Amino acid sequence: MQQKVFKTALVLSGGSARALTHLGVLEEIERHGLPVDIVVGTSMGAIIGALYALYGSTAPILERLRRLVGSDLFLKAVSVAGSDSLQVAADNTLNRFIWLFKSGIYCTQSVMQSTMVSESDYLKIMSDLIPDVSMDELKIPFAAVAMDLISGEEIVLAGGSLLAAVSASAAIPGILPSVTLHGRRLVDGGWVDNVPVAPAFALGAHFVLAVDASLSMDELGPPPTAALESLLRSNEISRILLNRYRKASADIMLTPRIGKMHWANFAALEPCTTAGRKAFEENLSLITESMHRHRDDFAKGIFHPHPGDPLHPFTILS
């Protein structure tokens, strides 16, 4: 019987603007020629991961992001196209992106609406960002993680429309509309598995390099002073604790040091990518040594098992 091929997976977390650190990691992966056989992402990590799986390079990802945040359609979706307070230099589209979110524009809309952004606007925006191609056409196999809003299940989207899968994985509950796929109502996967290591192993990986760009407990900022702040902080704490558990089985975990950065600070592209590059470089010898050890053991018929966890079930849809 022919031996299976050793596969390395790259797992990219959610984290909104903080996930821009993934671009720095990807740049170093390209520079050092490390193999990536599978990409799995959640939320912003799904967006960046999907584009990397499609193009195999970071440059087109940056181009698409800049085009999106400078578009009239994006401005229309957040209902601030004519707001003078949000206008910045035309050559700094990333600054436009941060201001659109930091200014609390969503809070001006009625909480009684099903979502803050309409389904048609969201799908048009995502269509400008993610090509509507079959996942079978990607250069690198890819999967996006979403959450079933009805059952609470973790859903791993490993086939079908790339646009639909990423739109589901990035659909922030209450802000962006859910996406219906396979009869399921799907939203942002970060709420159930922000660093989807276990799905990567289930999809055939023998070695997982994961990048966690999410908040740590010491980056939550000062204690809350208002009711809504207490609610949001408590939600973040629960997600941080769940995240610790979810990511524990990665072979290598990179955690770029970003510091106390606002979740929507998309103007911080350069410091974020720098943090990603630095995290990779600081762990390069550990990454290569661990990867080579696993690869050598695999060639000898020795596999480092990562048994499934009955407390962490998920459904893979292809």
PDB file of C-alpha atoms in Angstrom:
ATOM      1  CA  MET A   1       0.000   0.000   0.000  1.00  0.00           C
ATOM      2  CA  GLN A   2       1.304   3.450  -0.915  1.00  0.00           C
ATOM      3  CA  GLN A   3       2.132   5.589   2.094  1.00  0.00           C
ATOM      4  CA  LYS A   4       0.061   8.707   2.594  1.00  0.00           C
ATOM      5  CA  VAL A   5       1.705  12.080   2.025  1.00  0.00           C
ATOM      6  CA  PHE A   6       2.756  14.064   5.078  1.00  0.00           C
ATOM      7  CA  LYS A   7       0.628  17.215   5.285  1.00  0.00           C
ATOM      8  CA  THR A   8       1.166  20.470   7.108  1.00  0.00           C
ATOM      9  CA  ALA A   9      -1.803  22.679   7.980  1.00  0.00           C
ATOM     10  CA  LEU A  10      -1.836  26.393   8.672  1.00  0.00           C
ATOM     11  CA  VAL A  11      -4.626  27.464  11.043  1.00  0.00           C
ATOM     12  CA  LEU A  12      -5.573  31.155  11.206  1.00  0.00           C
ATOM     13  CA  SER A  13      -7.681  32.594  14.006  1.00  0.00           C
ATOM     14  CA  GLY A  14     -10.280  35.299  14.009  1.00  0.00           C
ATOM     15  CA  GLY A  15      -9.517  38.591  15.687  1.00  0.00           C
ATOM     16  CA  SER A  16     -10.789  41.375  13.417  1.00  0.00           C
ATOM     17  CA  ALA A  17      -8.001  43.888  12.752  1.00  0.00           C
ATOM     18  CA  ARG A  18      -5.633  41.948  14.996  1.00  0.00           C
ATOM     19  CA  ALA A  19      -5.770  39.152  12.421  1.00  0.00           C
ATOM     20  CA  LEU A  20      -3.747  41.326  10.062  1.00  0.00           C
ATOM     21  CA  THR A  21      -0.813  39.688  11.852  1.00  0.00           C
ATOM     22  CA  HIS A  22      -1.569  36.634   9.692  1.00  0.00           C
ATOM     23  CA  LEU A  23      -0.227  38.544   6.694  1.00  0.00           C
ATOM     24  CA  GLY A  24       3.165  38.908   8.365  1.00  0.00           C
ATOM     25  CA  VAL A  25       3.260  35.184   9.148  1.00  0.00           C
ATOM     26  CA  LEU A  26       2.292  34.346   5.574  1.00  0.00           C
ATOM     27  CA  GLU A  27       5.029  36.593   4.219  1.00  0.00           C
ATOM     28  CA  GLU A  28       7.607  34.680   6.283  1.00  0.00           C
ATOM     29  CA  ILE A  29       6.186  31.317   5.266  1.00  0.00           C
ATOM     30  CA  GLU A  30       6.624  32.364   1.643  1.00  0.00           C
ATOM     31  CA  ARG A  31      10.109  33.747   2.237  1.00  0.00           C
ATOM     32  CA  HIS A  32      11.341  30.579   3.933  1.00  0.00           C
ATOM     33  CA  GLY A  33       9.557  28.234   1.552  1.00  0.00           C
ATOM     34  CA  LEU A  34       7.692  26.317   4.247  1.00  0.00           C
ATOM     35  CA  PRO A  35       5.086  23.947   2.819  1.00  0.00           C
ATOM     36  CA  VAL A  36       1.394  24.590   3.479  1.00  0.00           C
ATOM     37  CA  ASP A  37      -0.835  21.716   2.386  1.00  0.00           C
ATOM     38  CA  ILE A  38      -4.065  22.730   4.136  1.00  0.00           C
ATOM     39  CA  VAL A  39      -5.412  26.084   5.348  1.00  0.00           C
ATOM     40  CA  VAL A  40      -8.176  26.347   7.944  1.00  0.00           C
ATOM     41  CA  GLY A  41      -9.508  29.678   9.182  1.00  0.00           C
ATOM     42  CA  THR A  42     -12.176  31.329  11.273  1.00  0.00           C
ATOM     43  CA  SER A  43     -13.735  34.761  10.683  1.00  0.00           C
ATOM     44  CA  MET A  44     -11.007  37.225   9.595  1.00  0.00           C
ATOM     45  CA  GLY A  45      -8.646  34.256   9.510  1.00  0.00           C
ATOM     46  CA  ALA A  46     -11.022  32.611   7.037  1.00  0.00           C
ATOM     47  CA  ILE A  47     -10.957  35.705   4.821  1.00  0.00           C
ATOM     48  CA  ILE A  48      -7.166  35.897   4.754  1.00  0.00           C
ATOM     49  CA  GLY A  49      -6.765  32.118   4.608  1.00  0.00           C
ATOM     50  CA  ALA A  50      -9.200  31.760   1.711  1.00  0.00           C
ATOM     51  CA  LEU A  51      -7.413  34.382  -0.351  1.00  0.00           C
ATOM     52  CA  TYR A  52      -4.042  32.789   0.399  1.00  0.00           C
ATOM     53  CA  ALA A  53      -5.386  29.376  -0.592  1.00  0.00           C
ATOM     54  CA  LEU A  54      -6.628  30.932  -3.829  1.00  0.00           C
ATOM     55  CA  TYR A  55      -3.579  32.991  -4.794  1.00  0.00           C
ATOM     56  CA  GLY A  56      -0.708  31.435  -2.839  1.00  0.00           C
ATOM     57  CA  SER A  57       0.642  34.934  -2.145  1.00  0.00           C
ATOM     58  CA  THR A  58      -0.027  37.814   0.258  1.00  0.00           C
ATOM     59  CA  ALA A  59       0.159  40.639  -2.315  1.00  0.00           C
ATOM     60  CA  PRO A  60      -3.292  40.031  -3.885  1.00  0.00           C
ATOM     61  CA  ILE A  61      -4.803  39.848  -0.389  1.00  0.00           C
ATOM     62  CA  LEU A  62      -3.620  43.348   0.438  1.00  0.00           C
ATOM     63  CA  GLU A  63      -4.834  44.627  -2.911  1.00  0.00           C
ATOM     64  CA  ARG A  64      -8.329  43.263  -2.376  1.00  0.00           C
ATOM     65  CA  LEU A  65      -8.574  44.576   1.191  1.00  0.00           C
ATOM     66  CA  ARG A  66      -7.563  48.076   0.140  1.00  0.00           C
ATOM     67  CA  ARG A  67     -10.043  48.033  -2.718  1.00  0.00           C
ATOM     68  CA  LEU A  68     -12.856  46.956  -0.407  1.00  0.00           C
ATOM     69  CA  VAL A  69     -12.419  49.572   2.305  1.00  0.00           C
ATOM     70  CA  GLY A  70     -12.174  52.335  -0.276  1.00  0.00           C
ATOM     71  CA  SER A  71     -15.346  51.357  -2.110  1.00  0.00           C
ATOM     72  CA  ASP A  72     -18.602  53.315  -2.162  1.00  0.00           C
ATOM     73  CA  LEU A  73     -20.497  50.086  -1.568  1.00  0.00           C
ATOM     74  CA  PHE A  74     -18.703  49.484   1.708  1.00  0.00           C
ATOM     75  CA  LEU A  75     -19.364  53.048   2.821  1.00  0.00           C
ATOM     76  CA  LYS A  76     -23.049  52.672   1.927  1.00  0.00           C
ATOM     77  CA  ALA A  77     -23.332  49.496   3.952  1.00  0.00           C
ATOM     78  CA  VAL A  78     -22.204  51.257   7.114  1.00  0.00           C
ATOM     79  CA  SER A  79     -24.418  54.272   6.400  1.00  0.00           C
ATOM     80  CA  VAL A  80     -21.752  56.923   6.818  1.00  0.00           C
ATOM     81  CA  ALA A  81     -20.830  57.814   3.250  1.00  0.00           C
ATOM     82  CA  GLY A  82     -21.530  61.475   3.886  1.00  0.00           C
ATOM     83  CA  SER A  83     -20.134  61.778   7.399  1.00  0.00           C
ATOM     84  CA  ASP A  84     -17.452  64.473   7.500  1.00  0.00           C
ATOM     85  CA  SER A  85     -16.112  63.173  10.786  1.00  0.00           C
ATOM     86  CA  LEU A  86     -15.141  59.904   9.148  1.00  0.00           C
ATOM     87  CA  GLN A  87     -13.377  61.274   6.097  1.00  0.00           C
ATOM     88  CA  VAL A  88      -9.617  60.776   5.975  1.00  0.00           C
ATOM     89  CA  ALA A  89      -6.981  61.019   3.296  1.00  0.00           C
ATOM     90  CA  ALA A  90      -8.060  59.266   0.128  1.00  0.00           C
ATOM     91  CA  ASP A  91      -4.753  57.423  -0.085  1.00  0.00           C
ATOM     92  CA  ASN A  92      -5.226  55.815   3.326  1.00  0.00           C
ATOM     93  CA  THR A  93      -8.051  53.349   2.860  1.00  0.00           C
ATOM     94  CA  LEU A  94      -7.116  51.341   5.928  1.00  0.00           C
ATOM     95  CA  ASN A  95      -7.702  54.423   8.062  1.00  0.00           C
ATOM     96  CA  ARG A  96     -11.166  54.708   6.552  1.00  0.00           C
ATOM     97  CA  PHE A  97     -11.843  51.142   7.636  1.00  0.00           C
ATOM     98  CA  ILE A  98     -10.918  51.729  11.277  1.00  0.00           C
ATOM     99  CA  TRP A  99     -12.953  54.939  11.563  1.00  0.00           C
ATOM    100  CA  LEU A 100     -16.036  53.324  10.112  1.00  0.00           C
ATOM    101  CA  PHE A 101     -16.039  50.837  12.952  1.00  0.00           C
ATOM    102  CA  LYS A 102     -14.488  52.742  15.854  1.00  0.00           C
ATOM    103  CA  SER A 103     -17.025  55.546  15.661  1.00  0.00           C
ATOM    104  CA  GLY A 104     -19.792  53.231  16.785  1.00  0.00           C
ATOM    105  CA  ILE A 105     -21.760  53.538  13.583  1.00  0.00           C
ATOM    106  CA  TYR A 106     -23.632  50.310  14.143  1.00  0.00           C
ATOM    107  CA  CYS A 107     -24.990  51.546  17.459  1.00  0.00           C
ATOM    108  CA  THR A 108     -26.935  54.284  15.674  1.00  0.00           C
ATOM    109  CA  GLN A 109     -29.203  51.721  14.057  1.00  0.00           C
ATOM    110  CA  SER A 110     -32.168  50.149  15.768  1.00  0.00           C
ATOM    111  CA  VAL A 111     -31.381  47.034  17.785  1.00  0.00           C
ATOM    112  CA  MET A 112     -34.744  45.712  16.641  1.00  0.00           C
ATOM    113  CA  GLN A 113     -33.415  45.116  13.120  1.00  0.00           C
ATOM    114  CA  SER A 114     -32.467  41.550  12.292  1.00  0.00           C
ATOM    115  CA  THR A 115     -28.956  42.707  11.395  1.00  0.00           C
ATOM    116  CA  MET A 116     -27.175  46.040  11.199  1.00  0.00           C
ATOM    117  CA  VAL A 117     -26.059  45.464   7.590  1.00  0.00           C
ATOM    118  CA  SER A 118     -28.533  44.210   4.992  1.00  0.00           C
ATOM    119  CA  GLU A 119     -28.073  40.822   3.385  1.00  0.00           C
ATOM    120  CA  SER A 120     -27.779  42.318  -0.109  1.00  0.00           C
ATOM    121  CA  ASP A 121     -25.094  44.814   0.936  1.00  0.00           C
ATOM    122  CA  TYR A 122     -23.135  42.182   2.860  1.00  0.00           C
ATOM    123  CA  LEU A 123     -23.129  39.730  -0.027  1.00  0.00           C
ATOM    124  CA  LYS A 124     -22.092  42.453  -2.481  1.00  0.00           C
ATOM    125  CA  ILE A 125     -19.245  43.519  -0.196  1.00  0.00           C
ATOM    126  CA  MET A 126     -18.053  39.953   0.246  1.00  0.00           C
ATOM    127  CA  SER A 127     -18.332  39.369  -3.503  1.00  0.00           C
ATOM    128  CA  ASP A 128     -15.920  42.243  -4.062  1.00  0.00           C
ATOM    129  CA  LEU A 129     -13.498  40.662  -1.600  1.00  0.00           C
ATOM    130  CA  ILE A 130     -13.826  36.908  -2.202  1.00  0.00           C
ATOM    131  CA  PRO A 131     -14.100  35.480  -5.742  1.00  0.00           C
ATOM    132  CA  ASP A 132     -17.103  33.203  -6.244  1.00  0.00           C
ATOM    133  CA  VAL A 133     -15.170  30.073  -7.154  1.00  0.00           C
ATOM    134  CA  SER A 134     -15.472  26.463  -6.141  1.00  0.00           C
ATOM    135  CA  MET A 135     -13.170  25.402  -3.328  1.00  0.00           C
ATOM    136  CA  ASP A 136     -12.043  22.596  -5.620  1.00  0.00           C
ATOM    137  CA  GLU A 137     -10.284  25.231  -7.737  1.00  0.00           C
ATOM    138  CA  LEU A 138      -8.024  26.517  -4.953  1.00  0.00           C
ATOM    139  CA  LYS A 139      -4.256  26.091  -5.071  1.00  0.00           C
ATOM    140  CA  ILE A 140      -4.316  24.900  -1.467  1.00  0.00           C
ATOM    141  CA  PRO A 141      -7.162  22.916   0.151  1.00  0.00           C
ATOM    142  CA  PHE A 142      -9.097  25.213   2.468  1.00  0.00           C
ATOM    143  CA  ALA A 143     -11.837  25.072   5.081  1.00  0.00           C
ATOM    144  CA  ALA A 144     -13.722  27.794   6.943  1.00  0.00           C
ATOM    145  CA  VAL A 145     -15.290  27.330  10.359  1.00  0.00           C
ATOM    146  CA  ALA A 146     -18.755  28.693  11.150  1.00  0.00           C
ATOM    147  CA  MET A 147     -21.313  28.256  13.906  1.00  0.00           C
ATOM    148  CA  ASP A 148     -24.860  26.993  13.432  1.00  0.00           C
ATOM    149  CA  LEU A 149     -26.913  29.739  15.064  1.00  0.00           C
ATOM    150  CA  ILE A 150     -29.795  27.333  15.758  1.00  0.00           C
ATOM    151  CA  SER A 151     -28.046  24.219  17.087  1.00  0.00           C
ATOM    152  CA  GLY A 152     -24.808  25.803  18.296  1.00  0.00           C
ATOM    153  CA  GLU A 153     -22.779  23.243  16.327  1.00  0.00           C
ATOM    154  CA  GLU A 154     -19.348  23.934  14.905  1.00  0.00           C
ATOM    155  CA  ILE A 155     -19.561  23.557  11.131  1.00  0.00           C
ATOM    156  CA  VAL A 156     -16.447  23.075   9.021  1.00  0.00           C
ATOM    157  CA  LEU A 157     -17.062  24.165   5.429  1.00  0.00           C
ATOM    158  CA  ALA A 158     -14.598  22.281   3.232  1.00  0.00           C
ATOM    159  CA  GLY A 159     -16.288  22.336  -0.155  1.00  0.00           C
ATOM    160  CA  GLY A 160     -18.667  24.208  -2.390  1.00  0.00           C
ATOM    161  CA  SER A 161     -18.649  27.955  -2.914  1.00  0.00           C
ATOM    162  CA  LEU A 162     -15.641  29.772  -1.457  1.00  0.00           C
ATOM    163  CA  LEU A 163     -17.644  32.988  -1.251  1.00  0.00           C
ATOM    164  CA  ALA A 164     -20.494  31.364   0.660  1.00  0.00           C
ATOM    165  CA  ALA A 165     -18.183  29.562   3.091  1.00  0.00           C
ATOM    166  CA  VAL A 166     -16.162  32.653   3.960  1.00  0.00           C
ATOM    167  CA  SER A 167     -19.270  34.840   4.186  1.00  0.00           C
ATOM    168  CA  ALA A 168     -20.711  32.412   6.726  1.00  0.00           C
ATOM    169  CA  SER A 169     -17.503  32.217   8.744  1.00  0.00           C
ATOM    170  CA  ALA A 170     -17.182  36.016   8.934  1.00  0.00           C
ATOM    171  CA  ALA A 171     -20.840  36.873   9.643  1.00  0.00           C
ATOM    172  CA  ILE A 172     -20.616  38.645  13.008  1.00  0.00           C
ATOM    173  CA  PRO A 173     -23.879  37.813  14.815  1.00  0.00           C
ATOM    174  CA  GLY A 174     -26.265  40.735  14.960  1.00  0.00           C
ATOM    175  CA  ILE A 175     -24.098  42.957  12.791  1.00  0.00           C
ATOM    176  CA  LEU A 176     -23.794  40.924   9.607  1.00  0.00           C
ATOM    177  CA  PRO A 177     -26.522  38.594   8.317  1.00  0.00           C
ATOM    178  CA  SER A 178     -26.273  34.863   8.771  1.00  0.00           C
ATOM    179  CA  VAL A 179     -25.687  32.698   5.709  1.00  0.00           C
ATOM    180  CA  THR A 180     -27.876  29.685   4.974  1.00  0.00           C
ATOM    181  CA  LEU A 181     -25.950  26.676   3.705  1.00  0.00           C
ATOM    182  CA  HIS A 182     -26.935  23.005   3.741  1.00  0.00           C
ATOM    183  CA  GLY A 183     -30.137  23.996   5.510  1.00  0.00           C
ATOM    184  CA  ARG A 184     -28.186  25.584   8.363  1.00  0.00           C
ATOM    185  CA  ARG A 185     -28.169  29.183   9.547  1.00  0.00           C
ATOM    186  CA  LEU A 186     -24.474  29.962   9.896  1.00  0.00           C
ATOM    187  CA  VAL A 187     -22.577  32.814  11.562  1.00  0.00           C
ATOM    188  CA  ASP A 188     -19.036  33.742  12.618  1.00  0.00           C
ATOM    189  CA  GLY A 189     -17.112  30.650  13.695  1.00  0.00           C
ATOM    190  CA  GLY A 190     -15.042  32.564  16.242  1.00  0.00           C
ATOM    191  CA  TRP A 191     -17.805  32.160  18.796  1.00  0.00           C
ATOM    192  CA  VAL A 192     -17.322  28.392  18.905  1.00  0.00           C
ATOM    193  CA  ASP A 193     -13.763  27.721  17.668  1.00  0.00           C
ATOM    194  CA  ASN A 194     -11.528  30.729  17.111  1.00  0.00           C
ATOM    195  CA  VAL A 195      -8.383  28.671  16.447  1.00  0.00           C
ATOM    196  CA  PRO A 196      -9.718  25.571  14.630  1.00  0.00           C
ATOM    197  CA  VAL A 197      -6.875  23.130  15.223  1.00  0.00           C
ATOM    198  CA  ALA A 198      -8.992  19.981  15.646  1.00  0.00           C
ATOM    199  CA  PRO A 199     -10.734  20.441  12.269  1.00  0.00           C
ATOM    200  CA  ALA A 200      -7.318  20.763  10.594  1.00  0.00           C
ATOM    201  CA  PHE A 201      -6.271  17.362  11.917  1.00  0.00           C
ATOM    202  CA  ALA A 202      -9.617  15.889  10.898  1.00  0.00           C
ATOM    203  CA  LEU A 203      -9.034  17.158   7.360  1.00  0.00           C
ATOM    204  CA  GLY A 204      -5.819  15.157   7.082  1.00  0.00           C
ATOM    205  CA  ALA A 205      -3.067  17.281   8.632  1.00  0.00           C
ATOM    206  CA  HIS A 206      -0.165  15.566  10.365  1.00  0.00           C
ATOM    207  CA  PHE A 207       1.397  18.792  11.617  1.00  0.00           C
ATOM    208  CA  VAL A 208      -0.432  22.008  12.539  1.00  0.00           C
ATOM    209  CA  LEU A 209       1.085  25.470  12.698  1.00  0.00           C
ATOM    210  CA  ALA A 210      -1.524  27.798  14.211  1.00  0.00           C
ATOM    211  CA  VAL A 211      -1.617  31.567  14.613  1.00  0.00           C
ATOM    212  CA  ASP A 212      -3.733  33.104  17.365  1.00  0.00           C
ATOM    213  CA  ALA A 213      -4.382  36.822  16.893  1.00  0.00           C
ATOM    214  CA  SER A 214      -7.196  37.069  19.413  1.00  0.00           C
ATOM    215  CA  LEU A 215      -7.208  39.023  22.646  1.00  0.00           C
ATOM    216  CA  SER A 216      -5.521  37.731  25.774  1.00  0.00           C
ATOM    217  CA  MET A 217      -6.849  38.443  29.242  1.00  0.00           C
ATOM    218  CA  ASP A 218      -4.308  41.192  29.925  1.00  0.00           C
ATOM    219  CA  GLU A 219      -5.305  42.999  26.704  1.00  0.00           C
ATOM    220  CA  LEU A 220      -8.926  43.564  27.695  1.00  0.00           C
ATOM    221  CA  GLY A 221      -8.186  47.051  28.957  1.00  0.00           C
ATOM    222  CA  PRO A 222      -9.367  48.796  32.122  1.00  0.00           C
ATOM    223  CA  PRO A 223     -12.270  47.475  34.210  1.00  0.00           C
ATOM    224  CA  PRO A 224     -15.720  48.262  32.811  1.00  0.00           C
ATOM    225  CA  THR A 225     -17.567  51.347  34.024  1.00  0.00           C
ATOM    226  CA  ALA A 226     -20.860  50.863  32.173  1.00  0.00           C
ATOM    227  CA  ALA A 227     -23.384  48.050  31.883  1.00  0.00           C
ATOM    228  CA  LEU A 228     -22.736  47.325  28.212  1.00  0.00           C
ATOM    229  CA  GLU A 229     -18.978  47.275  28.829  1.00  0.00           C
ATOM    230  CA  SER A 230     -19.475  44.654  31.557  1.00  0.00           C
ATOM    231  CA  LEU A 231     -21.557  42.522  29.232  1.00  0.00           C
ATOM    232  CA  LEU A 232     -19.045  42.717  26.379  1.00  0.00           C
ATOM    233  CA  ARG A 233     -16.080  42.075  28.678  1.00  0.00           C
ATOM    234  CA  SER A 234     -17.751  38.988  30.145  1.00  0.00           C
ATOM    235  CA  ASN A 235     -18.382  37.684  26.640  1.00  0.00           C
ATOM    236  CA  GLU A 236     -14.722  38.226  25.732  1.00  0.00           C
ATOM    237  CA  ILE A 237     -13.551  36.418  28.877  1.00  0.00           C
ATOM    238  CA  SER A 238     -15.645  33.358  28.057  1.00  0.00           C
ATOM    239  CA  ARG A 239     -14.288  33.305  24.503  1.00  0.00           C
ATOM    240  CA  ILE A 240     -10.682  33.640  25.719  1.00  0.00           C
ATOM    241  CA  LEU A 241     -11.083  30.714  28.101  1.00  0.00           C
ATOM    242  CA  LEU A 242     -12.707  28.554  25.413  1.00  0.00           C
ATOM    243  CA  ASN A 243      -9.959  29.536  22.993  1.00  0.00           C
ATOM    244  CA  ARG A 244      -7.250  28.284  25.365  1.00  0.00           C
ATOM    245  CA  TYR A 245      -8.843  24.875  25.275  1.00  0.00           C
ATOM    246  CA  ARG A 246      -9.499  24.791  21.546  1.00  0.00           C
ATOM    247  CA  LYS A 247      -5.955  25.668  20.460  1.00  0.00           C
ATOM    248  CA  ALA A 248      -4.085  23.445  22.905  1.00  0.00           C
ATOM    249  CA  SER A 249      -3.480  20.575  20.453  1.00  0.00           C
ATOM    250  CA  ALA A 250      -1.548  22.629  17.869  1.00  0.00           C
ATOM    251  CA  ASP A 251       1.995  21.405  17.243  1.00  0.00           C
ATOM    252  CA  ILE A 252       3.234  24.999  17.057  1.00  0.00           C
ATOM    253  CA  MET A 253       1.235  27.979  18.278  1.00  0.00           C
ATOM    254  CA  LEU A 254       2.289  31.477  17.267  1.00  0.00           C
ATOM    255  CA  THR A 255       0.860  34.358  19.293  1.00  0.00           C
ATOM    256  CA  PRO A 256       1.986  37.678  17.807  1.00  0.00           C
ATOM    257  CA  ARG A 257       2.474  40.339  20.461  1.00  0.00           C
ATOM    258  CA  ILE A 258       0.310  43.260  19.407  1.00  0.00           C
ATOM    259  CA  GLY A 259      -0.392  44.888  22.753  1.00  0.00           C
ATOM    260  CA  LYS A 260      -3.584  46.729  23.682  1.00  0.00           C
ATOM    261  CA  MET A 261      -5.033  47.421  20.272  1.00  0.00           C
ATOM    262  CA  HIS A 262      -8.625  48.251  19.389  1.00  0.00           C
ATOM    263  CA  TRP A 263     -10.317  45.370  17.608  1.00  0.00           C
ATOM    264  CA  ALA A 264     -11.214  47.594  14.637  1.00  0.00           C
ATOM    265  CA  ASN A 265      -7.881  49.375  14.218  1.00  0.00           C
ATOM    266  CA  PHE A 266      -7.338  48.371  10.602  1.00  0.00           C
ATOM    267  CA  ALA A 267      -4.997  51.345  10.247  1.00  0.00           C
ATOM    268  CA  ALA A 268      -2.452  49.293  12.175  1.00  0.00           C
ATOM    269  CA  LEU A 269      -1.537  47.198   9.144  1.00  0.00           C
ATOM    270  CA  GLU A 270       2.204  47.755   9.407  1.00  0.00           C
ATOM    271  CA  PRO A 271       2.607  47.077  13.151  1.00  0.00           C
ATOM    272  CA  CYS A 272       0.364  44.030  12.838  1.00  0.00           C
ATOM    273  CA  THR A 273       2.276  42.507   9.930  1.00  0.00           C
ATOM    274  CA  THR A 274       5.537  43.335  11.709  1.00  0.00           C
ATOM    275  CA  ALA A 275       4.286  41.508  14.817  1.00  0.00           C
ATOM    276  CA  GLY A 276       3.377  38.507  12.675  1.00  0.00           C
ATOM    277  CA  ARG A 277       6.793  38.428  11.016  1.00  0.00           C
ATOM    278  CA  LYS A 278       8.527  38.761  14.380  1.00  0.00           C
ATOM    279  CA  ALA A 279       6.509  35.951  15.966  1.00  0.00           C
ATOM    280  CA  PHE A 280       7.426  33.669  13.081  1.00  0.00           C
ATOM    281  CA  GLU A 281      11.124  34.574  13.112  1.00  0.00           C
ATOM    282  CA  GLU A 282      11.399  34.127  16.883  1.00  0.00           C
ATOM    283  CA  ASN A 283      10.011  30.617  16.531  1.00  0.00           C
ATOM    284  CA  LEU A 284      11.539  29.642  13.181  1.00  0.00           C
ATOM    285  CA  SER A 285      14.011  27.106  14.568  1.00  0.00           C
ATOM    286  CA  LEU A 286      11.299  25.547  16.732  1.00  0.00           C
ATOM    287  CA  ILE A 287       8.927  25.372  13.761  1.00  0.00           C
ATOM    288  CA  THR A 288      11.433  23.761  11.415  1.00  0.00           C
ATOM    289  CA  GLU A 289      12.774  21.329  14.022  1.00  0.00           C
ATOM    290  CA  SER A 290       9.312  20.198  15.049  1.00  0.00           C
ATOM    291  CA  MET A 291       8.132  19.887  11.460  1.00  0.00           C
ATOM    292  CA  HIS A 292      11.185  17.869  10.432  1.00  0.00           C
ATOM    293  CA  ARG A 293      10.847  15.589  13.470  1.00  0.00           C
ATOM    294  CA  HIS A 294       7.208  14.873  12.705  1.00  0.00           C
ATOM    295  CA  ARG A 295       8.004  14.351   9.027  1.00  0.00           C
ATOM    296  CA  ASP A 296      10.861  11.947   9.791  1.00  0.00           C
ATOM    297  CA  ASP A 297       8.731   9.970  12.239  1.00  0.00           C
ATOM    298  CA  PHE A 298       5.938   9.825   9.674  1.00  0.00           C
ATOM    299  CA  ALA A 299       8.352   8.416   7.070  1.00  0.00           C
ATOM    300  CA  LYS A 300       9.266   5.701   9.576  1.00  0.00           C
ATOM    301  CA  GLY A 301       5.628   4.821  10.095  1.00  0.00           C
ATOM    302  CA  ILE A 302       5.393   6.661  13.392  1.00  0.00           C
ATOM    303  CA  PHE A 303       2.518   9.080  13.673  1.00  0.00           C
ATOM    304  CA  HIS A 304       1.942  11.483  16.535  1.00  0.00           C
ATOM    305  CA  PRO A 305      -1.772  10.955  17.097  1.00  0.00           C
ATOM    306  CA  HIS A 306      -4.220  13.702  17.900  1.00  0.00           C
ATOM    307  CA  PRO A 307      -7.276  11.779  19.077  1.00  0.00           C
ATOM    308  CA  GLY A 308     -10.696  13.283  18.627  1.00  0.00           C
ATOM    309  CA  ASP A 309     -12.221  14.936  21.656  1.00  0.00           C
ATOM    310  CA  PRO A 310     -15.841  13.906  22.346  1.00  0.00           C
ATOM    311  CA  LEU A 311     -16.282  17.244  24.122  1.00  0.00           C
ATOM    312  CA  HIS A 312     -15.349  19.089  20.931  1.00  0.00           C
ATOM    313  CA  PRO A 313     -17.588  17.694  18.192  1.00  0.00           C
ATOM    314  CA  PHE A 314     -17.870  19.340  14.799  1.00  0.00           C
ATOM    315  CA  THR A 315     -19.475  18.578  11.464  1.00  0.00           C
ATOM    316  CA  ILE A 316     -17.513  18.736   8.215  1.00  0.00           C
ATOM    317  CA  LEU A 317     -19.519  19.712   5.136  1.00  0.00           C
ATOM    318  CA  SER A 318     -17.912  19.409   1.697  1.00  0.00           C
TER     319      SER A 318
END
